[in-house]
XYZ file of C-alpha atoms in Angstrom:
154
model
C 0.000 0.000 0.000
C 1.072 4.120 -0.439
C 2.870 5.278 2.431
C 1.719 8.888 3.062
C 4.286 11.251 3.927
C 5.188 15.013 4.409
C 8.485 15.675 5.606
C 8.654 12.365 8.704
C 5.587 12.789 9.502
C 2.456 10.753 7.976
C 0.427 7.283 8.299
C 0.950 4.398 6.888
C -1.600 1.577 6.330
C -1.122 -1.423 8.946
C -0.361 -4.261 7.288
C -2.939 -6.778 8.563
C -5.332 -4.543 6.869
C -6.706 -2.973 10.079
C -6.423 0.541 9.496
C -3.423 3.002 9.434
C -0.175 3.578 11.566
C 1.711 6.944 12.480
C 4.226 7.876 11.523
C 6.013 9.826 14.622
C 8.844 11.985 14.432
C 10.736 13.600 17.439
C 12.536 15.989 15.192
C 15.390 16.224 17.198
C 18.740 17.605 15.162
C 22.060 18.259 16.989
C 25.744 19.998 16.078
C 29.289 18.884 17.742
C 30.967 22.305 18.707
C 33.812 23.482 20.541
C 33.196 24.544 24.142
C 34.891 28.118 25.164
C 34.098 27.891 28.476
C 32.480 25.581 31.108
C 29.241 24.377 30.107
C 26.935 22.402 32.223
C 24.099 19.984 30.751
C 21.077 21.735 29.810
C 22.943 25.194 29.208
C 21.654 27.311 26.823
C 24.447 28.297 24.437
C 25.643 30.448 22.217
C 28.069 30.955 19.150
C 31.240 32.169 20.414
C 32.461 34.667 17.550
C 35.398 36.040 19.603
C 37.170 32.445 19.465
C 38.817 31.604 16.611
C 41.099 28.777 17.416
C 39.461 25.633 15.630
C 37.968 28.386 13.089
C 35.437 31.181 13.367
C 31.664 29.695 14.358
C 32.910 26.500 15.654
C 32.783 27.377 19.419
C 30.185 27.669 22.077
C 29.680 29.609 25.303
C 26.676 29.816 27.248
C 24.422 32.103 26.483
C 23.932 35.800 28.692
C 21.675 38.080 28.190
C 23.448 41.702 27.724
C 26.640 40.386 26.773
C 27.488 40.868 23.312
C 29.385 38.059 22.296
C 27.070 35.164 23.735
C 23.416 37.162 23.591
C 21.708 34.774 20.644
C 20.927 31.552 22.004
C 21.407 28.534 19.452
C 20.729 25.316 21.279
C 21.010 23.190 24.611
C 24.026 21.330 25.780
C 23.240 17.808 26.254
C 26.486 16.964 27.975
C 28.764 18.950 30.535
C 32.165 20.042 28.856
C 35.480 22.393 30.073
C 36.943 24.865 27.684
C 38.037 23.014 24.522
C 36.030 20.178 24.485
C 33.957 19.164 21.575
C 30.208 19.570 23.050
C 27.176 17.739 21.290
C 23.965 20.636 21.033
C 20.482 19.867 20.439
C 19.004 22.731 18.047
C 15.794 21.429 17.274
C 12.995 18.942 18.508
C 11.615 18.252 21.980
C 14.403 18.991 25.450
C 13.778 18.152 28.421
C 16.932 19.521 30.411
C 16.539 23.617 29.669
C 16.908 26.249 32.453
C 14.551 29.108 32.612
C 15.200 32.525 35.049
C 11.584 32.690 35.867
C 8.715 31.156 36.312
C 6.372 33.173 34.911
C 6.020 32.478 31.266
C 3.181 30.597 29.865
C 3.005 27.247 27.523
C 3.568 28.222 24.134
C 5.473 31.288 24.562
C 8.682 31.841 22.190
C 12.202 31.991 25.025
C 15.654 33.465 24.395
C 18.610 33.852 25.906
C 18.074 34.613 29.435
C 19.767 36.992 32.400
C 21.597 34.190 33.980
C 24.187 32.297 32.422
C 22.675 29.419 30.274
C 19.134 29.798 30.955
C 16.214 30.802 28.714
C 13.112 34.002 29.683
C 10.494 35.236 27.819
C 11.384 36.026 24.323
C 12.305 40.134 24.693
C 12.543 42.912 21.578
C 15.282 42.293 19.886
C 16.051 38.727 20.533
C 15.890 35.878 18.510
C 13.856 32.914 19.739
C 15.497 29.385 20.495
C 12.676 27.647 21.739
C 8.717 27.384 22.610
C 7.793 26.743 26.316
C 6.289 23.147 26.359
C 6.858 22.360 30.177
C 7.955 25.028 32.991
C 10.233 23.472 35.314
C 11.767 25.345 38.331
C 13.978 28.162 37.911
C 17.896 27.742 37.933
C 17.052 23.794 37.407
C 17.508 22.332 34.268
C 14.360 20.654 34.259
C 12.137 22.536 31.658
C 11.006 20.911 27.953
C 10.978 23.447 25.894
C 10.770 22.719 21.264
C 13.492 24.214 20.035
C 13.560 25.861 16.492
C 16.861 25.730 15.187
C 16.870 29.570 14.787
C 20.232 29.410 13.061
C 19.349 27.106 10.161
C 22.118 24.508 11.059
């Protein structure tokens, strides 16, 4: 029988006849990056443009809101790492390990790069988005699921 699909997602008939199957898709996608600093699981981070030593774009710090060089949130670290270690960073799909500031934002509400260091607030002017609230956890514990959106394309 025709498998209907659009992009991953889609049904597909069973094959006993019986009706139709889902197709589910978590959508998760992840990049390998160089740490810059210490980053702890969960951390929101950012491209490091002010490092340069295995090539411009290919280092992370966690993201701060204010601070020029690490303001645009790109992803959650899904492993600890110490300056210069390769990191792996989840920039799309479902998370379950992000840190928010507050605790006031609602479900479905777009979050960026927050005030403390690797955690995610309410999406402000100016900022880019990283993720949608799905879950609020508590704050300063990395224990919010958030979708992120991949807002750099990678």
């Amino acid at each position: 029988m025709a498998v209907y699909k659009i992009d991953g997602f889609g049904t597909r008939n069973q094959t006993d006849g019986s009706g139709f199957d889902a197709n589910h898709s978590t959508r998760k996608k992840f990049v390998r990056l160089f740490a810059s600093a210490t980053i702890a699981e969960g951390d929101a981070v950012a491209i490091d443009f002010a490092t340069s030593t295995n090539g411009l774009g290919n280092h992370v710090i966690p993201c701060l809101l204010g601070t020029e060089n690490s303001s645009v949130a790109m992803g959650i670290a899904t492993e600890a790492a110490s300056a210069g270690d390769l990191v792996s960073v989840q920039i799309q799909g479902i998370n379950t390990t992000a840190s928010l500031d507050d605790t006031n934002d609602a479900v479905g509400q777009p979050l960026a790069c927050g005030a403390g260091s690797g955690e995610l607030t309410l999406n402000v002017a100016a900022s880019v988005p990283v993720a949608i609230l799905v879950v609020e956890g508590s704050t300063g514990v990395h224990n919010s699921t958030v979708y992120l959106l991949n807002p750099l394309n990678l």
